[in-house]
CSV table of C-alpha atoms and ligand atoms in Angstrom, one decimal:
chain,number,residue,atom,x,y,z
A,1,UNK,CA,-23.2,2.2,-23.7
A,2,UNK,CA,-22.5,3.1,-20.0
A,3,UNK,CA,-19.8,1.0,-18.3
A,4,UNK,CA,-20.9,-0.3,-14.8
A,5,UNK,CA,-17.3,-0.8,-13.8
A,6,UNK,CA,-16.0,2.5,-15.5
A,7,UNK,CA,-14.0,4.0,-13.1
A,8,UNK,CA,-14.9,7.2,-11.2
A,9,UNK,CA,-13.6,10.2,-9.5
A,10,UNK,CA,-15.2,8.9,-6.6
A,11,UNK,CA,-13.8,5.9,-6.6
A,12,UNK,CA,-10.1,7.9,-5.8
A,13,UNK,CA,-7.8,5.8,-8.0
A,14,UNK,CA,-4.4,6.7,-8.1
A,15,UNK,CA,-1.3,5.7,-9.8
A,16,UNK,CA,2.4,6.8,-8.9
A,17,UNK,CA,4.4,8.8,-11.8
A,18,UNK,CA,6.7,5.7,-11.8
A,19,UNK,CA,4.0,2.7,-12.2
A,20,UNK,CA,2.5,4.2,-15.6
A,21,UNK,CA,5.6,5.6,-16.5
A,22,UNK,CA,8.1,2.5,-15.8
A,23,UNK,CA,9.7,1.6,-19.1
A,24,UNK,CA,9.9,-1.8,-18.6
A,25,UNK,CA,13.8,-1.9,-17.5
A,26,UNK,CA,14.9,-4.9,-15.0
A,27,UNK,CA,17.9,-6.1,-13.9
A,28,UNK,CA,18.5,-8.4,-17.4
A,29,UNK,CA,17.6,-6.1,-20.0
A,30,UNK,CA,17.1,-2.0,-21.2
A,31,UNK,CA,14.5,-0.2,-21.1
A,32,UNK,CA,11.7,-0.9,-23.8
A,33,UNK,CA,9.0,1.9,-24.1
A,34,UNK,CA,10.0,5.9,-23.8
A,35,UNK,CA,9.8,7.7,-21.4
A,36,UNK,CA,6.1,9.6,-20.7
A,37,UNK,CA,6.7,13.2,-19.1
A,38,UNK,CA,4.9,13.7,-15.8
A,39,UNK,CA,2.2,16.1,-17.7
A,40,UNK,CA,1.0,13.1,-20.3
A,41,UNK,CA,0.5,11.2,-17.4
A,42,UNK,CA,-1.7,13.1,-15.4
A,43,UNK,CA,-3.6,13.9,-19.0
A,44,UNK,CA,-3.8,10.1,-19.9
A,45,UNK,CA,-4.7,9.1,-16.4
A,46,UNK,CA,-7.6,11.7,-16.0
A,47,UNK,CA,-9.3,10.8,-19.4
A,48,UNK,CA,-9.2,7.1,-18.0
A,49,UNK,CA,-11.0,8.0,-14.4
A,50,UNK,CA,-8.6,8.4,-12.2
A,51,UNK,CA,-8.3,10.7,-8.9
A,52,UNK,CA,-4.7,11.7,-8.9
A,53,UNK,CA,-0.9,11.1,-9.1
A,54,UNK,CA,1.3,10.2,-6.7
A,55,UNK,CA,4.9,11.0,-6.3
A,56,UNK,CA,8.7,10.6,-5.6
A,57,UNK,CA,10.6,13.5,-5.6
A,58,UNK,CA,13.0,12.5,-8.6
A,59,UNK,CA,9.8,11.7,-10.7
A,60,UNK,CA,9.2,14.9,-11.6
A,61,UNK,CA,12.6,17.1,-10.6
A,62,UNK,CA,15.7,15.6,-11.5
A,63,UNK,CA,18.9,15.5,-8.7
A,64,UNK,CA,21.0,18.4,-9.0
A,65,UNK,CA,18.1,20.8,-11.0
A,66,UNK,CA,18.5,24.4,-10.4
A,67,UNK,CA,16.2,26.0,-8.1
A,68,UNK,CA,14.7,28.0,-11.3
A,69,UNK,CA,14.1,24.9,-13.4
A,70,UNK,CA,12.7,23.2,-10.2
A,71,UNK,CA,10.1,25.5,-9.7
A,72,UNK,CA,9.0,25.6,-13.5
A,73,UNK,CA,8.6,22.1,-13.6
A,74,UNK,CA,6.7,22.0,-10.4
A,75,UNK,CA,4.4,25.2,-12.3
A,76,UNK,CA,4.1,22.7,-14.9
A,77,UNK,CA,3.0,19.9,-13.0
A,78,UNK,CA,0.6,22.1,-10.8
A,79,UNK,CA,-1.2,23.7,-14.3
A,80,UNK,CA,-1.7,20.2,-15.4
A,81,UNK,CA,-3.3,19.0,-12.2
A,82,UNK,CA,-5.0,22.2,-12.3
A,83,UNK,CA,-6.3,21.4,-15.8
A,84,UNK,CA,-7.2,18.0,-15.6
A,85,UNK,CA,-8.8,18.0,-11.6
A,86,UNK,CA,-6.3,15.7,-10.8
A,87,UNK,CA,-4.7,15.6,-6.8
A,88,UNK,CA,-1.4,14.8,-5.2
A,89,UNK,CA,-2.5,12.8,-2.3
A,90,UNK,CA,1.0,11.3,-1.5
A,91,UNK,CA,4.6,12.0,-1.7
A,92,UNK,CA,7.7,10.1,-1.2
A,93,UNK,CA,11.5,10.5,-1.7
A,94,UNK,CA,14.1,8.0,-4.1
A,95,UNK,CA,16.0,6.9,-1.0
A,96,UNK,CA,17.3,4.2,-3.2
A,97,UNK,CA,18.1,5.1,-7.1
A,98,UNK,CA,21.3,7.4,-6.5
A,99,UNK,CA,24.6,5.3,-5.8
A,100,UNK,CA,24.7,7.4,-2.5
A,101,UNK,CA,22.0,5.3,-1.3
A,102,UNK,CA,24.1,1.4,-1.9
A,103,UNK,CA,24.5,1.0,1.7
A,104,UNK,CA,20.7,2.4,2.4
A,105,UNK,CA,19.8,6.1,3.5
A,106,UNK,CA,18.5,6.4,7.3
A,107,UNK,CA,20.4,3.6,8.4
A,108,UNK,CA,23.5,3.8,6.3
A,109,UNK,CA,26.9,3.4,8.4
A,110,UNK,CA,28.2,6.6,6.7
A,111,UNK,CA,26.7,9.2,8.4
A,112,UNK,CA,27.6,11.9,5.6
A,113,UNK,CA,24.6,9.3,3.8
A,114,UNK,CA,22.7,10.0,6.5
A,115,UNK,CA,22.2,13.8,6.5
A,116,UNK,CA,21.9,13.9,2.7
A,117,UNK,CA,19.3,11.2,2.6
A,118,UNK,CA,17.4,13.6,5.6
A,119,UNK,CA,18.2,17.0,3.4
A,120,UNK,CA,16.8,15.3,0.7
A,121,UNK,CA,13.7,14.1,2.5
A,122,UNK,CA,13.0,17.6,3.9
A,123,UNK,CA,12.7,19.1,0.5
A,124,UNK,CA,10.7,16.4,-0.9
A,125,UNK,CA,8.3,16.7,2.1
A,126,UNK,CA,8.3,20.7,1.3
A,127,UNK,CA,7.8,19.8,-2.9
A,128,UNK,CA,4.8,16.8,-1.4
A,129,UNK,CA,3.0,19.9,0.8
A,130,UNK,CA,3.2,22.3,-1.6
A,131,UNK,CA,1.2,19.7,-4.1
A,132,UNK,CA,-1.3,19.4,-1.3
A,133,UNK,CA,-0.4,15.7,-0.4
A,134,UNK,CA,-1.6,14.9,2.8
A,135,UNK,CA,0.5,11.4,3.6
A,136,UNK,CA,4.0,10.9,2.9
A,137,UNK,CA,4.9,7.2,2.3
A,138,UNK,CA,8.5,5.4,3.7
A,139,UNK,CA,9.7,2.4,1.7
A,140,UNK,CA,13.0,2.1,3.3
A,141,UNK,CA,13.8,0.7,0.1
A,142,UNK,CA,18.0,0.0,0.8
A,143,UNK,CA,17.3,-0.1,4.6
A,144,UNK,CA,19.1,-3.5,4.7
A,145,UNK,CA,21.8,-5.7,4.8
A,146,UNK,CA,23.6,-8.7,2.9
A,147,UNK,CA,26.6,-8.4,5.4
A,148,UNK,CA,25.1,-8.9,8.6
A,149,UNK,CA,28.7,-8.1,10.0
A,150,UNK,CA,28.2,-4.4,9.0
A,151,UNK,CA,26.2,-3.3,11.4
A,152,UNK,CA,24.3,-4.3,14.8
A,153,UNK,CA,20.6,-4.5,13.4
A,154,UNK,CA,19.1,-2.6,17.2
A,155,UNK,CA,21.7,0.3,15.1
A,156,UNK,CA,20.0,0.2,12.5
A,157,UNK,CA,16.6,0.8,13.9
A,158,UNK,CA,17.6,3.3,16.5
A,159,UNK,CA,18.5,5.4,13.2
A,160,UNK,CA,15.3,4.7,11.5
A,161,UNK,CA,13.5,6.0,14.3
A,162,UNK,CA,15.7,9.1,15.0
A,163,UNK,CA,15.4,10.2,11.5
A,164,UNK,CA,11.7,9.9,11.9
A,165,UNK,CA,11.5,11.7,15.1
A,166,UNK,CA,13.2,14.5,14.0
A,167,UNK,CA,11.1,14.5,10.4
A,168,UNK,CA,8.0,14.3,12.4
A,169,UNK,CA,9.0,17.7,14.5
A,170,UNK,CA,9.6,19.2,11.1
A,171,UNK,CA,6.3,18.1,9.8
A,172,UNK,CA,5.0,19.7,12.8
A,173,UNK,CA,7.2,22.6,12.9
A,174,UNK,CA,6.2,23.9,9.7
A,175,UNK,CA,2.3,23.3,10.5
A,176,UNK,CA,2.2,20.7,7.0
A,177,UNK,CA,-0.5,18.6,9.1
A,178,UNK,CA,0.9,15.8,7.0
A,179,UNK,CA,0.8,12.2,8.5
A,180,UNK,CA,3.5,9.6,7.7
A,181,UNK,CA,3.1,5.8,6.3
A,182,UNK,CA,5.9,3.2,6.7
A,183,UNK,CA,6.1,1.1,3.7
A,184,UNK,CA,7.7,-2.9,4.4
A,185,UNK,CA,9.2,-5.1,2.1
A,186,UNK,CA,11.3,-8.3,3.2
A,187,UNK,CA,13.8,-8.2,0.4
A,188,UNK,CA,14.8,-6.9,-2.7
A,189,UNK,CA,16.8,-4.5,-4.0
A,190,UNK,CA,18.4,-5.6,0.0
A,191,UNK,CA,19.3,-9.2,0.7
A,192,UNK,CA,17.2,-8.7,3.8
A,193,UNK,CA,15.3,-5.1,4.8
A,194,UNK,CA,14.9,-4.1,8.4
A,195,UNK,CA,11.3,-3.9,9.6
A,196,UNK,CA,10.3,-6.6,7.1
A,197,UNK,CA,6.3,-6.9,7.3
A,198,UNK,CA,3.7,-4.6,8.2
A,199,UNK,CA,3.6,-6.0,11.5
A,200,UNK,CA,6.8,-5.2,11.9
A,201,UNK,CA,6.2,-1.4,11.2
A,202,UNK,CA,3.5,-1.6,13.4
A,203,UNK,CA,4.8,-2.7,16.0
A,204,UNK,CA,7.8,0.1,15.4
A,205,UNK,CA,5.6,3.3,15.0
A,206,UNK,CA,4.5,2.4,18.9
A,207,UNK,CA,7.9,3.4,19.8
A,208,UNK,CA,7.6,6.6,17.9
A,209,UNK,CA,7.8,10.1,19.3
A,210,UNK,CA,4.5,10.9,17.4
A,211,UNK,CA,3.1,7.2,17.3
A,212,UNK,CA,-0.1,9.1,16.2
A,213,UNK,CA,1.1,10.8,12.8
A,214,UNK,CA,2.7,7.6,11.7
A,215,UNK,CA,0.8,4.6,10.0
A,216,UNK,CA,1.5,2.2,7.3
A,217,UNK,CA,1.3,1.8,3.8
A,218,UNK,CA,1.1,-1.5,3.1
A,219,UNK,CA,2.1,-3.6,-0.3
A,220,UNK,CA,0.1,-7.0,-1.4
A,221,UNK,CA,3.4,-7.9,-3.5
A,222,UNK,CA,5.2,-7.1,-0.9
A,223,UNK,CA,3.2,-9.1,2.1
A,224,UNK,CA,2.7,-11.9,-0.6
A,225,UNK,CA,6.3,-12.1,-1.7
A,226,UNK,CA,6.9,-14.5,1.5
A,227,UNK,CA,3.8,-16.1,1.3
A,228,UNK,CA,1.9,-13.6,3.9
A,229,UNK,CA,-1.8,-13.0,3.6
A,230,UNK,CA,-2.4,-9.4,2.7
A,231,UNK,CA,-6.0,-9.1,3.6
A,232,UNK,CA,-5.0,-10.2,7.4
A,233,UNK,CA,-2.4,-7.8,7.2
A,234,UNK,CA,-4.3,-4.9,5.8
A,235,UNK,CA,-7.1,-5.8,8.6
A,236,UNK,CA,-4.9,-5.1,11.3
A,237,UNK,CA,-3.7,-1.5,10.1
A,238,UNK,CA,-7.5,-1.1,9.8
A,239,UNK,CA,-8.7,-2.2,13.1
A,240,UNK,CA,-5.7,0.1,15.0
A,241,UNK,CA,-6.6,2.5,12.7
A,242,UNK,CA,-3.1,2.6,11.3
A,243,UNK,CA,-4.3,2.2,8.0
A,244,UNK,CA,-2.9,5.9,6.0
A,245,UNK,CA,-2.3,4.4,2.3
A,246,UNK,CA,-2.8,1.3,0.0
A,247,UNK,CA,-0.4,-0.4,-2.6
A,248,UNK,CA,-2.5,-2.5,-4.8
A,249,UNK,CA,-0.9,-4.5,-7.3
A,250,UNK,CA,-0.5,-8.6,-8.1
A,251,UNK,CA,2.0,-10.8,-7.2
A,252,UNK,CA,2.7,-14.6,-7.0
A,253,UNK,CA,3.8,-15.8,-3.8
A,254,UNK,CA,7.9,-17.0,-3.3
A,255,UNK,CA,9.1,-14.6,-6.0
A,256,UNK,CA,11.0,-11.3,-6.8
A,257,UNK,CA,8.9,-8.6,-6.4
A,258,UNK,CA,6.8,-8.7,-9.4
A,259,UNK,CA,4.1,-5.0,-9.0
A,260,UNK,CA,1.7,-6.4,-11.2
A,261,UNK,CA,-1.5,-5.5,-12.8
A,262,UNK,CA,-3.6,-5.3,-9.5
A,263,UNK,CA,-6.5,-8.5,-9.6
A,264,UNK,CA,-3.9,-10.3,-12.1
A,265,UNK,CA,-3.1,-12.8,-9.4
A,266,UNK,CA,-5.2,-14.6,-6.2
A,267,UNK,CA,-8.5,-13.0,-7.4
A,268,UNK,CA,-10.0,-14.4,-4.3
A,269,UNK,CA,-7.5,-12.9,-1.9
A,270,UNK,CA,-8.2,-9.6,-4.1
A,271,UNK,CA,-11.8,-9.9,-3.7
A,272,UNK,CA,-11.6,-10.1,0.7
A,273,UNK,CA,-9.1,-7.3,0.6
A,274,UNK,CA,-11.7,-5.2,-1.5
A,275,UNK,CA,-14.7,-6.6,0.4
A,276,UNK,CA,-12.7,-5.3,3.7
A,277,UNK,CA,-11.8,-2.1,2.4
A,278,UNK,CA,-15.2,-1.6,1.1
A,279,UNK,CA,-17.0,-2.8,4.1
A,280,UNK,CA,-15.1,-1.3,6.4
A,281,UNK,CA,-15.7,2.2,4.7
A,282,UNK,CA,-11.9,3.1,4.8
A,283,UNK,CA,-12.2,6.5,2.7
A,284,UNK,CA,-8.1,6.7,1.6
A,285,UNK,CA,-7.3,6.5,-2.2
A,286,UNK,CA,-7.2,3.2,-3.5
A,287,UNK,CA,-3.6,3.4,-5.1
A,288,UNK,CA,-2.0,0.9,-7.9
A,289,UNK,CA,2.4,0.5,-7.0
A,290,UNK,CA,2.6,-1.9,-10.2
A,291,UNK,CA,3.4,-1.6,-13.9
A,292,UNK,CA,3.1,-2.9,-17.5
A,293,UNK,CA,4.3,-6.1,-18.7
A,294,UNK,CA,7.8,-5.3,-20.2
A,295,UNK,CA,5.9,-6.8,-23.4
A,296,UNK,CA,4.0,-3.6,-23.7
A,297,UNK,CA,4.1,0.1,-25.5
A,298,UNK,CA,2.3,2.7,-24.6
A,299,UNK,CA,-1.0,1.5,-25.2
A,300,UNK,CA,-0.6,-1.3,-23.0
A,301,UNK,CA,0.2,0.9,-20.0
A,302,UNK,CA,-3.0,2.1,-20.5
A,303,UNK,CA,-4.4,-0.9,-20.5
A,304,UNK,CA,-3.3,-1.6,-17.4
A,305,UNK,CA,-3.9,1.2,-15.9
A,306,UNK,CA,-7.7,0.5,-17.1
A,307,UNK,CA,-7.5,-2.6,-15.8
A,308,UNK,CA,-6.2,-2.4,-12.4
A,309,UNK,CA,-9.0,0.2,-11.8
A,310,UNK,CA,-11.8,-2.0,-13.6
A,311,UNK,CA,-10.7,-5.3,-11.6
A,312,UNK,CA,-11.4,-2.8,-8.5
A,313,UNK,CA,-14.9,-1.7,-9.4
A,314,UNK,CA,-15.8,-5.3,-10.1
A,315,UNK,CA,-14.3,-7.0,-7.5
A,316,UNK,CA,-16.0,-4.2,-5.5
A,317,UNK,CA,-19.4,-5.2,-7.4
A,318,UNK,CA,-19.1,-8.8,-6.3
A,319,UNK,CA,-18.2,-7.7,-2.8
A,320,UNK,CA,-21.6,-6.1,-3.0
A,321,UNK,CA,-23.5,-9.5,-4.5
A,322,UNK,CA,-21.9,-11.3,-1.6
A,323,UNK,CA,-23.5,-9.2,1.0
A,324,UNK,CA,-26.6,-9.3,-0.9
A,325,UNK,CA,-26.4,-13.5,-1.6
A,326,UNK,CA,-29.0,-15.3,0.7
A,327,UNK,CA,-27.2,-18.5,0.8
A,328,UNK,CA,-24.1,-17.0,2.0
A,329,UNK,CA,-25.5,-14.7,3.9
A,330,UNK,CA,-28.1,-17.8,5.4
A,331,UNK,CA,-24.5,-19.5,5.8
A,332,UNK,CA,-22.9,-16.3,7.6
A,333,UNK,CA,-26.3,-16.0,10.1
A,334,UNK,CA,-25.5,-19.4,11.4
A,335,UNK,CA,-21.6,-18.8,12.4
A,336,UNK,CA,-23.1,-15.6,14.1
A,337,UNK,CA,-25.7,-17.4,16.0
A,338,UNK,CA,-22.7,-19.2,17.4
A,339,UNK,CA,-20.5,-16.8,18.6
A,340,UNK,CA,-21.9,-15.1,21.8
A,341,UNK,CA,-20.6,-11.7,20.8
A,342,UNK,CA,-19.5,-10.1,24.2
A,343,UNK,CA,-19.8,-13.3,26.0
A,344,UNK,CA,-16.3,-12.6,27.9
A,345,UNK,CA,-15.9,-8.5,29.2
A,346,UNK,CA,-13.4,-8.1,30.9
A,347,UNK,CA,-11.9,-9.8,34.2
A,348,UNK,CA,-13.6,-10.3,37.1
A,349,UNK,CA,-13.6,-13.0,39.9
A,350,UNK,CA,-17.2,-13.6,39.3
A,351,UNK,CA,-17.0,-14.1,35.3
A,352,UNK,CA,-13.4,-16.2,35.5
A,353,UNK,CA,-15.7,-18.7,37.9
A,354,UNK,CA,-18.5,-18.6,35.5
A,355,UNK,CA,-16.4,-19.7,32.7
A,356,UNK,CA,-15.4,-22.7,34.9
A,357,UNK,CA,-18.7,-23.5,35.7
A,358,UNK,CA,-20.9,-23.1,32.5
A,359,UNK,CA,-21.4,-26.2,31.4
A,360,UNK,CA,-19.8,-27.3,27.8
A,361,UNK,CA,-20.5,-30.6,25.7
A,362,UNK,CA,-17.2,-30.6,24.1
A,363,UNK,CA,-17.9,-33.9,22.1
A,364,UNK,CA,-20.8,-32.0,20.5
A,365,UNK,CA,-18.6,-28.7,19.6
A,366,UNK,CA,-16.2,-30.6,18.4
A,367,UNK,CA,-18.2,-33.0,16.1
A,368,UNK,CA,-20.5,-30.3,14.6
A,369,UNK,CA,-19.8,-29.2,10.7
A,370,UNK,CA,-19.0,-25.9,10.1
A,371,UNK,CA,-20.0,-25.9,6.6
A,372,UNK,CA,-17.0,-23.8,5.2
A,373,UNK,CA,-16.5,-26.1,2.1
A,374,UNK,CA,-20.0,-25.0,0.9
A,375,UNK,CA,-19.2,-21.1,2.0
A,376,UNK,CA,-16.0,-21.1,-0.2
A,377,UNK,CA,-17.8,-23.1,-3.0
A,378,UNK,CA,-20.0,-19.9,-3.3
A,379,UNK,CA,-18.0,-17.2,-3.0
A,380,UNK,CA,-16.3,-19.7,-5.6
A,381,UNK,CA,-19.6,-19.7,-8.0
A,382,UNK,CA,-20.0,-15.9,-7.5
A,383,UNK,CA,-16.0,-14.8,-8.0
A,384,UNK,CA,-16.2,-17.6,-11.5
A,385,UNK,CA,-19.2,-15.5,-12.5
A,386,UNK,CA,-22.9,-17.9,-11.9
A,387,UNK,CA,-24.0,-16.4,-9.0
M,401,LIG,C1,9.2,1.5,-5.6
M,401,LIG,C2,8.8,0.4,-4.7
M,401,LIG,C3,7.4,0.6,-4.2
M,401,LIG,C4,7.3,1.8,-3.3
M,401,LIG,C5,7.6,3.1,-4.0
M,401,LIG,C6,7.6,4.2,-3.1
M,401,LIG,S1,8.9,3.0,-5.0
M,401,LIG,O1,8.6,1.4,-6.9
M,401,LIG,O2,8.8,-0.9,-5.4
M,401,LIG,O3,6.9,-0.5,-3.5
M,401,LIG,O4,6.0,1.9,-2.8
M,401,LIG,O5,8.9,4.6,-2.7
M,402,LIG,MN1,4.9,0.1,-2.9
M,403,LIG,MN1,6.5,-3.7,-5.0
């Protein structure tokens, strides 16, 4: 029987090492599944459908590895890929796991933190290139504080963005072509984390040496933790064209950072972020940043992993019934007829007077029904399956 939602290679889903290969440790208990070595996941992954593998340096080579043992695992890694047509098409660094890192890594006090957490960068962005990934993701992950006292927070930001100056110039230097996305989160491991939302990074890459190799990678867990709304969020990057890399996952709003099963949570906001990624024809890989219910064994990671990517493909399928519905779409017509696309241009003398002069009947605007209850009863009906 073919499978409508089955994914595809065109459909570039990835997973990072440590999503399908988290074994289920948190902060109250062990770990509860074994570990899964880096070539088992790219086989398992690429049987389900998926497009390729993501990375933190530490995933696949461990701290401290000699140079020879690096470069066989890395042979490893690559013959698997090789084997299984699976791509690398981002890297990152664990700026965060190693005690070194308590205090966080580019905006540590200690500057001795501070070069090793730029050392270790520069090799990871050599191991990332030489896997052929073409972003390299930043979740300042320790970039934070709990003792405000420590440190003047303008600091802490002035070393964020010298760090990323100078990586930028070796980026450039070494002709990797790679571009940069700056991962937020507003807490956790950190009481508080500098640069909190995506707007915030946003806003910070303008002030960039290279504003134009750096974008974001924005989380829904992490945009939903506080409540945000990711879609809005991820519609911005889009329409500045900031938008370099997705973390999909599920999360419910007000709680630890959960990385669920992406679509296990909101499936409404799921199905406009989908419907905007979809629509707007962004063409990056749709990566899952989320794991397995510590309930799980091996066999449920894979169910997750198939699930994340089937929620995708059908969320994707009633983006396209949406578009397709003629009561939505009769419902859609009639908000357009309204809205007098390029009604203002920009300033003149002439148009400011004709705004004061057109004549309004503000009692009528302001009286007419917009009929949203019956547009988000539909898209109700077609998300619960009648339409
Ligand atoms: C970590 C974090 C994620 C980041 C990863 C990249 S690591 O799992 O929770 O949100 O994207 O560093
Ligand atoms: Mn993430
Ligand atoms: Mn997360």
């Amino acid at each position: 029987m073919t499978d409508f939602y089955q994914p595809r290679l065109e459909d570039r889903f990835t997973f990072g090492l440590w999503t399908v290969g988290n074994r289920g440790r948190d902060p109250f208990g062990e770990a509860v599944r074994p570990a899964l070595s880096p070539v088992r996941i790219v086989e398992k992954l690429a049987a389900l459908g998926a497009y390729g593998v993501n990375l933190h340096d530490n995933d696949l080579i461990p701290i401290g590895a000699a140079p020879a043992q690096r470069d066989r695992m890395v042979r490893e890694f690559k013959q698997a890929l090789d084997d299984h047509n699976m791509k690398v098409p981002m890297a990152t660094t664990n700026l965060f796991y190693h005690p070194i890192f308590k205090d966080g890594a580019f905006t540590a006090n200690d500057q001795a933190v501070r070069k090793y957490a730029m050392r270790k960068t520069m090799d990871a962005i050599d191991l990332g290139h030489e896997l052929g990934a073409g972003v390299y993701v930043f979740w300042g992950g320790r970039e934070g504080t709990e003792v405000d006292a420590c440190r003047d927070p303008r600091d802490a930001i002035k070393r964020f963005r010298e760090c990323l100056n100078f990586l930028c110039e070796y980026v450039v230097d070494n002709g990797y072509g790679m571009r940069f996305a700056l991962e937020a989160k507003p807490n956790e491991p950190r009481g508080d984390i500098y640069l909190p939302t995506t707007g915030s990074m946003l806003a910070f890459i303008e002030t960039l040496e290279h504003p134009e190799m750096v974008g974001v990678n924005p989380e829904y867990a992490h945009e939903t933790m506080p409540g945000l709304n990711f879609h809005h969020a991820v519609a911005q990057a889009l329409e500045c064209g900031k938008l370099f890399h997705i973390d999909l996952n599920g999360q419910k709003p007000g709680k630890y950072d959960q990385d669920l099963r992406f679509g296990s949570e909101d499936q409404k906001g799921c199905f406009f972020l989908v419907k905007l990624l979809e629509d707007s024809g962004w063409d990056g890989p749709r990566h899952f940043d989320a794991h397995a219910y510590r309930t799980e064994d091996e066999e449920g990671v894979w169910d997750f992993a198939r699930g994340c990517m089937r929620t995708y493909n059908i969320l994707k399928e009633k983006a396209r019934r949406f578009n397709a519905d003629p009561e939505i779409q009769g419902i859609l017509a009639g908000i357009r007829a309204t809205d007098g696309a390029d009604w203002l241009g920009s300033y003149s003398r002439e148009r400011a007077e004709r705004l004061r002069s057109d004549s309004i009947d503000i009692e009528q605007h302001a009286l007419r029904g917009l009929h949203y209850e019956k547009l988000d009863q539909l898209t109700t009906e077609l998300l619960l399956g009648i339409r």
